């Protein structure tokens, strides 16, 4: 027999929970500690350490110890290059695999531990295995000897993109877990707070953890949790607070080239000071003597100075909150509850900022470190037992679409669409006798493919040769309940089909995630004009191609002599050359005017050609045969 659990795979700490007698419970170790530090260390003899022991080895073997690996999940080296300089372990990037877009930072990040290398999902799998082992030990102690933990619901930040969700699911598979569902952390938190007991209401979940920030606006009505909007920053959290304090101390010491042992000792000291300042007005940052820092370091830090230092980071969380409210069509007064999630929400400045923004005291009744794992356990119990009538409707954070002729993006699933989600669109061929179509999948809010992130490419082959525009190609996008995208392309006349599960090896950089929405508004007018120009050129090229094809008809001379007004061909030729002349100039209105002029000039020729084609098709047939 097997057990199912809920897992919060966090940047700083991870937890596992289950439902006992209808109540979610965090599974703890023998000392009563529910947290497993998300740290993995590899000893010289090949022994792996996970959790507290690995955390201790940060001070003695920093180059062989990995922390905050969640920030690397589904990302490229370019995405994390700035912070990599402060990390004690070596990070590099393998070449982009076939089928991905190396121009956008494709390729898997690899982390070197001694003479071995690991991907972020592999490192995360060590943490997940430790959680799995802890749960199994717990169930054995409860006398349930025959139970194995083999299924789990795992939470991710709401603003994780397709690559990051896929990497998380892969980590679960590597750990020997069937991932029943990947759910967003804010949604899980709202379940744990018991907000499902409310008949209806609008909830804002503010989630500031160790490495990521999310804001989600949910509507709860009769057991249905519908995410109205989500926003956030996948590269903002408590780690950034620690980094600011560390840089301040390193600057004060005046030794930028400190060895890894000294840097990690400073990191431990600032984390302790940060925790203390949540409860008191002043603290001492005490760094003991270590290699590279023989005299140690001591500094008095007040809460006021600390808050002044981190104010810009806290302010960065408020803009996504306002954006999420706007996307949901709401204002702060429309929010019934504000839920605080994540260890970094213990900071008094954070709580004050949230209270001022929403105009109400945030809900802080549960341990912010544990609330996500508890919610994951509730969802796991729902999926397995079916004992609770509840439906979770999450959303996709960014739009998904395809590149079409001229580099334009055709959006098929829009951002903040409820998932599971699907979308279909019809396309056709651009040239005569085309037997293959390239399908380029994109993510982002801009109008042009060059401004969006490439997720995958594949080719639909075997299309029968036919004139341009006759092929009917249906592209189907499907996002499952885990937020994972698959794309299928099918030629309807032949039923030839090609399907791909989009598994990009890279993610969106923090800047790209933030800027995609911002730029979509800042550049909206220019993007729209660029799109209109491309569409005008596409239409003009189609008219030019059709006109040139008509002018090559073997019966053209006969048509001109018997069915067209005198000088008609000359007028067509003049209009054709006029359109060809304005095409390179980039003047949309001139292109549209010349296209219309050519359409007008060829109208009579098109009618005659159509009539002749119909007469030819009907020749020798009676009405019944037709």
XYZ file of C-alpha atoms in Angstrom:
626
model
C 0.000 0.000 0.000
C 1.129 3.579 -0.541
C 0.696 7.002 0.986
C 0.319 10.359 -0.741
C 1.835 13.529 0.717
C 2.029 17.241 0.040
C 5.459 18.801 -0.466
C 6.628 22.405 -0.352
C 9.910 22.346 -2.277
C 11.295 25.667 -1.079
C 14.311 27.801 -1.863
C 15.587 27.872 1.728
C 13.648 25.072 3.434
C 11.366 22.263 2.304
C 8.585 20.436 4.148
C 6.368 17.383 3.778
C 2.855 17.042 5.196
C -0.084 14.649 5.145
C -3.731 14.632 6.214
C -4.555 12.725 9.396
C -8.199 12.353 10.413
C -9.126 15.202 8.102
C -6.471 17.584 9.484
C -3.258 18.518 7.596
C -0.105 17.885 9.651
C 3.569 18.683 8.949
C 5.749 15.589 9.327
C 8.613 16.333 11.739
C 11.862 14.641 12.678
C 12.651 13.146 16.086
C 13.558 16.583 17.471
C 10.239 18.078 16.343
C 11.733 20.066 13.454
C 9.504 20.185 10.378
C 11.974 22.032 8.145
C 14.478 20.300 5.873
C 17.015 22.881 4.667
C 17.128 22.738 0.859
C 20.867 22.125 0.926
C 22.854 19.231 -0.611
C 26.530 18.468 -0.005
C 28.865 15.875 -1.534
C 31.763 14.652 0.635
C 35.179 13.681 -0.722
C 34.336 9.982 -0.302
C 31.182 10.321 -2.387
C 28.725 10.500 0.508
C 25.737 12.807 0.038
C 24.342 14.914 2.868
C 20.959 16.614 2.751
C 19.323 19.040 5.140
C 20.836 20.127 8.460
C 24.120 18.264 8.039
C 24.562 19.665 4.538
C 23.810 23.122 5.922
C 26.586 22.726 8.505
C 29.003 21.689 5.751
C 28.500 25.104 4.131
C 31.047 26.386 6.650
C 33.604 23.606 6.119
C 33.104 22.502 2.490
C 31.327 25.374 0.722
C 32.565 24.472 -2.773
C 30.957 21.033 -2.441
C 27.635 22.267 -1.016
C 24.625 23.609 -2.941
C 21.859 25.840 -1.566
C 19.028 27.903 -3.108
C 18.920 25.505 -6.064
C 15.276 26.440 -6.669
C 16.543 29.662 -8.232
C 18.247 27.568 -10.921
C 15.262 25.384 -11.806
C 14.386 25.778 -15.479
C 16.774 28.707 -15.947
C 19.884 29.449 -17.985
C 23.237 30.649 -16.720
C 22.529 34.133 -18.081
C 19.478 34.281 -15.816
C 21.536 33.795 -12.636
C 24.949 35.090 -13.647
C 24.906 38.104 -11.299
C 24.281 36.110 -8.140
C 26.526 33.208 -9.214
C 29.542 35.330 -8.310
C 28.579 35.092 -4.619
C 27.998 31.335 -4.656
C 30.621 28.969 -3.248
C 29.938 26.226 -5.810
C 30.817 26.327 -9.501
C 28.029 26.858 -12.060
C 28.257 26.566 -15.833
C 25.998 25.751 -18.742
C 25.880 22.909 -21.219
C 25.034 23.459 -24.874
C 21.387 23.898 -25.806
C 19.874 20.572 -26.890
C 18.372 20.055 -30.314
C 14.918 21.578 -30.621
C 15.526 24.512 -28.289
C 16.500 28.069 -29.035
C 20.125 28.531 -27.994
C 19.974 32.207 -28.909
C 17.842 32.794 -25.833
C 20.187 31.161 -23.335
C 19.191 27.550 -24.012
C 21.109 24.773 -22.339
C 20.918 23.179 -18.919
C 22.660 24.803 -15.957
C 25.115 22.393 -14.379
C 26.470 22.590 -10.840
C 29.918 21.182 -10.104
C 30.492 19.349 -6.817
C 34.058 18.123 -6.794
C 34.634 16.189 -10.019
C 30.926 15.519 -10.561
C 28.208 17.660 -12.142
C 24.482 17.837 -11.474
C 21.499 19.643 -12.966
C 19.141 21.610 -10.690
C 16.402 18.933 -10.934
C 18.931 16.337 -9.806
C 19.902 18.433 -6.775
C 16.233 19.034 -5.955
C 15.622 15.296 -6.228
C 18.027 14.729 -3.309
C 15.889 17.063 -1.180
C 12.685 15.344 -2.303
C 14.139 11.927 -1.485
C 14.999 13.163 2.007
C 11.398 14.332 2.466
C 10.125 10.997 1.131
C 12.374 9.137 3.580
C 11.228 11.315 6.495
C 7.592 10.578 5.704
C 8.173 6.840 5.414
C 10.032 6.815 8.747
C 7.118 8.669 10.314
C 4.546 6.194 9.028
C 6.652 3.251 10.261
C 6.819 4.814 13.706
C 3.034 5.070 13.600
C 2.894 1.316 13.075
C 2.019 1.526 9.364
C 4.843 -0.771 8.247
C 3.450 -1.601 4.830
C 3.130 1.966 3.578
C 5.454 3.487 1.000
C 5.347 7.142 -0.040
C 5.256 7.108 -3.828
C 2.873 9.944 -4.774
C 2.937 13.632 -4.000
C 1.468 17.011 -4.742
C 4.331 19.508 -5.108
C 3.918 23.270 -4.935
C 5.635 25.889 -7.088
C 5.525 29.700 -7.194
C 2.499 30.911 -9.117
C 4.779 32.824 -11.486
C 6.890 29.777 -12.391
C 6.918 29.430 -16.162
C 6.593 26.270 -18.238
C 10.298 25.397 -18.010
C 10.403 25.768 -14.229
C 7.276 23.640 -13.707
C 8.673 20.958 -15.983
C 11.972 20.956 -14.068
C 10.060 20.536 -10.790
C 8.056 17.629 -12.150
C 11.282 16.011 -13.408
C 12.836 16.368 -9.946
C 9.887 14.482 -8.467
C 10.289 11.703 -10.997
C 14.018 11.458 -10.202
C 13.133 11.133 -6.512
C 10.838 8.188 -7.168
C 7.631 10.141 -6.759
C 4.624 10.218 -9.022
C 3.722 13.901 -9.093
C -0.064 13.856 -8.993
C -0.349 17.597 -9.349
C 1.802 20.702 -9.381
C -0.153 23.524 -7.731
C 0.643 27.142 -7.093
C 1.920 28.015 -3.625
C -0.600 30.830 -2.975
C -3.508 28.518 -3.790
C -2.123 25.853 -1.454
C -1.745 28.448 1.293
C -5.361 29.533 0.998
C -6.454 25.900 1.421
C -4.367 25.541 4.566
C -5.840 28.670 6.099
C -9.237 27.036 5.848
C -10.494 29.687 3.487
C -12.290 26.938 1.599
C -14.742 26.955 4.519
C -15.875 30.435 3.452
C -18.893 30.307 1.182
C -17.532 33.142 -0.918
C -14.964 35.901 -0.842
C -12.006 37.465 -2.639
C -8.562 36.580 -1.280
C -5.138 38.132 -1.895
C -2.249 35.772 -1.115
C 1.091 37.566 -0.642
C 3.896 34.980 -0.744
C 7.464 36.138 -0.081
C 9.782 33.196 0.433
C 13.499 32.624 0.293
C 13.906 33.049 -3.430
C 10.598 33.924 -5.053
C 7.691 36.330 -4.677
C 4.088 35.751 -5.734
C 0.833 37.622 -5.451
C -2.378 35.842 -6.411
C -5.942 37.107 -6.338
C -8.442 34.294 -5.782
C -12.206 34.197 -5.790
C -13.735 31.576 -3.489
C -17.325 30.580 -4.114
C -19.051 27.390 -2.972
C -15.864 25.346 -2.823
C -14.452 26.627 -6.118
C -11.082 28.375 -5.915
C -10.652 30.486 -9.027
C -7.407 32.390 -9.497
C -8.398 35.684 -11.081
C -4.864 36.965 -11.638
C -1.311 36.259 -10.641
C 1.912 38.223 -10.784
C 5.280 38.180 -9.114
C 9.004 37.835 -9.417
C 10.736 34.460 -9.598
C 13.994 36.046 -8.474
C 13.094 38.026 -5.361
C 13.053 36.830 -1.768
C 14.884 36.440 1.512
C 18.089 35.476 -0.306
C 18.226 39.005 -1.712
C 17.906 40.473 1.774
C 20.794 38.258 2.922
C 22.866 39.310 -0.074
C 22.409 43.032 0.684
C 23.584 42.531 4.267
C 26.502 40.350 3.156
C 27.684 42.914 0.622
C 27.479 45.650 3.245
C 29.687 43.656 5.639
C 32.168 42.635 2.943
C 32.466 46.300 1.925
C 33.052 47.257 5.582
C 35.742 44.589 5.926
C 37.404 45.806 2.739
C 38.302 42.314 1.477
C 36.266 41.506 -1.641
C 38.222 38.310 -2.372
C 37.244 36.400 0.767
C 37.415 32.578 0.615
C 34.213 30.563 0.547
C 34.405 29.611 4.230
C 34.465 33.279 5.262
C 31.614 34.250 2.927
C 29.400 31.464 4.265
C 30.225 32.379 7.861
C 29.127 35.957 7.098
C 25.964 34.620 5.462
C 25.100 32.597 8.563
C 25.617 35.657 10.772
C 23.406 37.968 8.689
C 20.605 35.398 8.522
C 20.625 35.183 12.320
C 20.603 38.994 12.607
C 17.681 39.219 10.155
C 15.665 36.788 12.258
C 16.417 38.646 15.490
C 15.383 42.000 14.032
C 11.884 40.648 13.463
C 11.508 40.487 17.259
C 13.762 43.285 18.559
C 14.931 46.777 17.634
C 18.667 46.110 17.542
C 21.079 43.193 17.181
C 24.759 42.405 16.838
C 26.072 40.833 13.653
C 28.875 38.629 14.962
C 31.220 36.903 12.497
C 33.719 34.623 14.313
C 37.330 34.329 13.128
C 37.674 32.015 10.137
C 40.097 31.390 7.283
C 40.558 34.683 5.438
C 39.010 36.659 8.303
C 41.346 36.016 11.281
C 39.964 38.821 13.451
C 36.310 38.146 12.769
C 33.847 41.014 12.532
C 31.243 42.682 14.719
C 28.600 45.274 13.843
C 25.555 46.679 15.622
C 22.515 46.784 13.330
C 19.271 48.579 14.195
C 15.902 47.682 12.777
C 15.615 51.193 11.312
C 18.903 50.799 9.410
C 17.902 47.314 8.292
C 14.538 48.539 6.998
C 16.150 51.422 5.145
C 18.478 48.933 3.448
C 15.747 46.550 2.321
C 13.045 49.131 1.514
C 13.718 48.917 -2.265
C 13.230 45.132 -2.149
C 9.938 45.458 -0.292
C 8.805 48.140 -2.740
C 9.528 45.739 -5.605
C 6.828 43.415 -4.258
C 4.142 46.106 -4.314
C 4.155 46.780 -8.066
C 3.174 43.161 -8.911
C 0.406 43.431 -6.276
C -1.046 46.462 -8.010
C -0.690 44.785 -11.413
C -2.504 41.648 -10.203
C -5.345 43.761 -8.816
C -5.620 45.616 -12.128
C -5.637 42.358 -14.117
C -8.421 41.059 -11.864
C -10.369 44.286 -12.331
C -10.328 44.974 -8.594
C -9.127 47.584 -6.108
C -7.783 46.980 -2.573
C -11.209 47.663 -1.046
C -12.599 44.657 -2.966
C -10.298 42.248 -1.094
C -11.924 40.383 1.816
C -8.806 38.643 3.191
C -5.048 39.108 2.819
C -2.976 36.000 3.548
C 0.755 36.182 4.308
C 2.910 33.250 3.220
C 6.654 32.588 3.348
C 9.301 33.093 6.014
C 10.233 36.548 4.757
C 6.755 37.846 5.674
C 7.868 37.781 9.332
C 9.803 40.988 8.644
C 7.758 43.828 10.246
C 8.404 46.200 7.326
C 6.872 43.669 4.918
C 3.732 43.294 7.026
C 3.311 47.061 7.342
C 3.727 47.581 3.604
C 1.099 44.952 2.813
C -1.322 46.360 5.388
C -0.930 49.866 3.950
C -1.461 48.667 0.386
C -4.590 46.604 1.039
C -5.958 48.660 3.920
C -6.491 45.687 6.222
C -4.515 43.611 8.715
C -3.049 40.528 6.991
C -4.042 37.032 8.064
C -1.010 35.531 9.907
C -2.648 32.815 11.980
C -0.495 29.908 10.744
C 3.268 29.420 10.611
C 4.207 31.076 7.281
C 6.952 28.473 6.752
C 4.501 25.577 6.997
C 1.295 26.849 5.460
C 2.143 25.888 1.859
C 3.040 22.288 2.742
C -0.183 21.964 4.742
C -2.188 23.173 1.754
C -0.379 20.739 -0.550
C -1.392 17.925 1.810
C -5.015 19.063 1.664
C -4.924 18.995 -2.135
C -3.249 15.568 -2.119
C -6.008 14.244 0.131
C -8.666 15.711 -2.165
C -7.147 14.003 -5.218
C -6.809 10.602 -3.557
C -9.831 10.349 -1.287
C -12.339 12.605 -3.006
C -13.743 13.356 0.422
C -14.024 17.101 -0.172
C -15.997 18.842 -2.844
C -13.509 21.389 -4.075
C -12.156 22.627 -7.384
C -8.929 24.585 -7.912
C -8.785 26.806 -10.980
C -5.280 28.233 -11.416
C -4.063 30.400 -14.281
C -1.154 30.558 -16.691
C 1.072 33.589 -15.985
C 2.158 34.440 -19.552
C 0.601 34.164 -23.011
C 1.495 31.297 -25.342
C 1.391 31.392 -29.113
C 3.033 30.731 -32.474
C 5.209 32.660 -34.866
C 3.384 33.362 -38.138
C 4.461 34.880 -41.450
C 6.575 37.977 -41.036
C 7.627 37.234 -37.453
C 4.248 38.106 -35.899
C 3.055 36.257 -32.775
C -0.386 34.713 -32.942
C -1.443 34.264 -29.295
C -3.432 31.079 -28.721
C -3.682 30.972 -24.904
C -3.691 34.366 -23.190
C -2.061 35.140 -19.831
C -4.258 34.643 -16.764
C -6.254 31.982 -18.627
C -7.697 29.383 -16.271
C -5.897 26.032 -16.434
C -6.353 23.359 -17.602
C -6.613 25.383 -20.789
C -6.627 24.741 -24.495
C -6.732 26.733 -27.686
C -6.917 26.042 -31.411
C -6.144 28.086 -34.473
C -6.154 27.356 -38.190
C -3.176 28.106 -40.430
C -2.272 27.399 -44.033
C 0.733 27.248 -46.346
C 2.419 30.352 -47.753
C 3.843 28.991 -51.031
C 2.699 26.542 -53.699
C 3.527 22.850 -53.201
C 4.745 23.354 -49.644
C 5.151 19.910 -48.017
C 6.296 20.917 -44.508
C 5.476 23.601 -41.965
C 7.742 24.833 -39.162
C 5.921 25.355 -35.859
C 7.642 27.832 -33.496
C 6.124 27.985 -29.990
C 6.569 31.263 -28.077
C 5.821 32.701 -24.629
C 5.367 36.388 -23.871
C 3.185 39.444 -24.292
C 4.827 41.268 -27.211
C 3.488 41.300 -30.768
C 6.690 40.186 -32.520
C 8.436 36.824 -32.147
C 11.817 38.501 -31.722
C 10.561 40.111 -28.485
C 9.190 36.889 -26.943
C 10.832 33.780 -25.493
C 11.202 30.755 -27.746
C 9.992 27.549 -26.090
C 10.243 24.938 -28.832
C 10.320 24.278 -32.553
C 9.123 21.277 -34.552
C 8.197 20.493 -38.155
C 4.961 19.054 -39.569
C 6.027 17.004 -42.600
C 4.205 15.062 -45.272
C 1.739 17.720 -46.406
C 0.586 16.819 -49.954
C 1.710 19.356 -52.571
C -1.067 21.810 -53.278
C -1.492 25.501 -54.124
C -0.680 27.994 -51.378
C -3.594 28.588 -49.041
C -5.374 25.282 -49.654
C -3.759 23.272 -46.856
C -5.739 23.373 -43.601
C -3.381 23.089 -40.618
C -4.897 23.058 -37.138
C -2.563 23.853 -34.227
C -3.819 22.814 -30.793
C -2.307 24.093 -27.518
C -3.079 22.173 -24.316
C -1.981 23.178 -20.799
C -2.622 20.454 -18.232
C -3.524 20.909 -14.562
C 0.199 21.113 -13.736
C 0.710 24.031 -16.117
C 2.723 21.904 -18.579
C 2.212 22.728 -22.262
C 1.828 20.337 -25.187
C 1.330 21.385 -28.806
C -0.102 19.412 -31.719
C -0.255 20.337 -35.413
C -2.506 18.443 -37.865
C -3.179 18.816 -41.572
C -6.941 18.282 -41.754
C -7.141 17.000 -45.332
C -4.706 14.119 -44.671
C -4.864 13.813 -40.834
C -1.058 13.926 -40.697
C -0.196 15.014 -37.158
C 2.875 15.967 -35.119
C 2.768 16.440 -31.327
C 5.376 17.747 -28.880
C 5.381 18.193 -25.121
C 7.139 21.506 -24.692
C 10.055 20.848 -22.341
C 12.404 23.829 -22.662
C 15.737 23.393 -20.913
C 15.883 27.006 -19.813
C 13.582 29.447 -18.069
C 12.745 33.096 -18.240
C 15.201 35.400 -16.553
C 13.953 37.524 -13.674
C 14.254 40.600 -15.858
C 12.373 38.969 -18.725
C 9.523 37.810 -16.491
C 9.111 41.317 -15.095
C 9.680 43.136 -18.345
C 7.411 41.057 -20.578
C 4.261 42.558 -19.131
C 5.737 46.015 -18.621
C 7.069 46.182 -22.171
C 3.792 44.921 -23.575
C 2.220 48.171 -22.305
C 5.181 50.489 -22.918
C 5.588 49.286 -26.503
C 1.941 48.525 -27.208
C 1.495 51.253 -29.833
C 4.785 50.555 -31.612
C 4.175 46.803 -31.489
C 0.703 47.229 -32.932
C 2.011 49.398 -35.774
C 4.752 46.856 -36.519
C 2.187 44.102 -36.604
C -0.110 46.060 -38.920
C 2.803 46.748 -41.292
C 3.716 43.056 -41.420
C 0.107 42.069 -42.030
C -0.197 44.694 -44.794
C 2.947 43.315 -46.457
C 1.650 39.749 -46.128
C -1.620 40.684 -47.797
C 0.227 42.607 -50.519
C 2.513 39.671 -51.256
C -0.495 37.366 -51.553
C -2.145 39.755 -54.048
C 1.109 40.141 -56.008
C 1.561 36.335 -56.186
C -2.031 35.780 -57.305
C -1.769 38.570 -59.919
C 1.496 37.259 -61.349
C -0.016 33.786 -61.524
C -3.034 35.142 -63.435
C -0.797 37.057 -65.855
C 0.966 33.772 -66.722
C -2.289 32.073 -67.818
C -1.896 30.462 -71.252
C -5.335 31.821 -72.301
C -4.565 35.378 -71.122
C -4.350 36.820 -74.644
C -7.721 35.328 -75.522
C -9.304 36.698 -72.326
C -7.869 40.163 -72.961
C -9.134 40.205 -76.530
C -12.644 38.929 -75.832
C -13.617 39.644 -72.222
C -11.585 42.563 -70.844
C -11.915 46.297 -71.588
C -9.239 47.764 -73.808
C -6.056 48.638 -71.883
C -7.042 46.519 -68.862
C -3.809 44.501 -68.827
C -1.745 47.684 -68.990
C -3.601 49.110 -65.983
C -3.021 45.856 -64.078
C 0.665 45.911 -64.939
C 0.962 49.544 -63.770
C -0.793 48.782 -60.466
C 1.383 45.702 -59.934
C 4.626 47.621 -60.392
C 3.355 50.438 -58.163
C 2.699 47.988 -55.316
C 6.075 46.304 -55.786
C 7.734 49.709 -55.595
C 6.191 50.713 -52.241
C 6.730 47.349 -50.527
C 10.302 48.077 -49.323
C 9.461 51.573 -48.027
C 7.702 50.494 -44.815
C 4.773 52.866 -45.329
C 1.758 50.822 -44.233
C -0.858 53.191 -45.608
C 0.867 53.366 -48.982
C 1.093 49.567 -49.137
C -2.583 49.197 -48.237
C -3.616 51.815 -50.809
C -1.533 50.185 -53.556
C -2.856 46.733 -52.602
C -6.420 48.002 -52.894
C -5.591 49.616 -56.240
C -4.229 46.311 -57.572
C -7.267 44.459 -56.224
C -9.542 46.907 -58.033
C -7.545 46.659 -61.243
C -7.665 42.841 -61.246
C -11.303 42.458 -60.200
C -12.639 41.954 -63.733
C -9.795 39.543 -64.599
C -10.505 37.508 -61.471
C -14.215 37.293 -62.289
C -13.490 36.122 -65.833
C -10.966 33.534 -64.597
C -13.438 32.193 -62.032
C -16.233 31.958 -64.618
C -13.989 30.047 -67.005
C -12.925 27.662 -64.217
C -16.557 26.959 -63.277
C -17.552 26.427 -66.920
C -14.658 24.030 -67.367
C -15.583 22.066 -64.273
C -19.242 21.756 -65.342
C -18.630 20.988 -69.022
C -20.289 17.756 -70.144
C -22.156 17.206 -66.846
C -25.866 17.283 -66.145
C -27.516 18.795 -63.081
C -27.910 15.489 -61.273
C -24.192 14.718 -61.645
C -23.281 18.074 -60.153
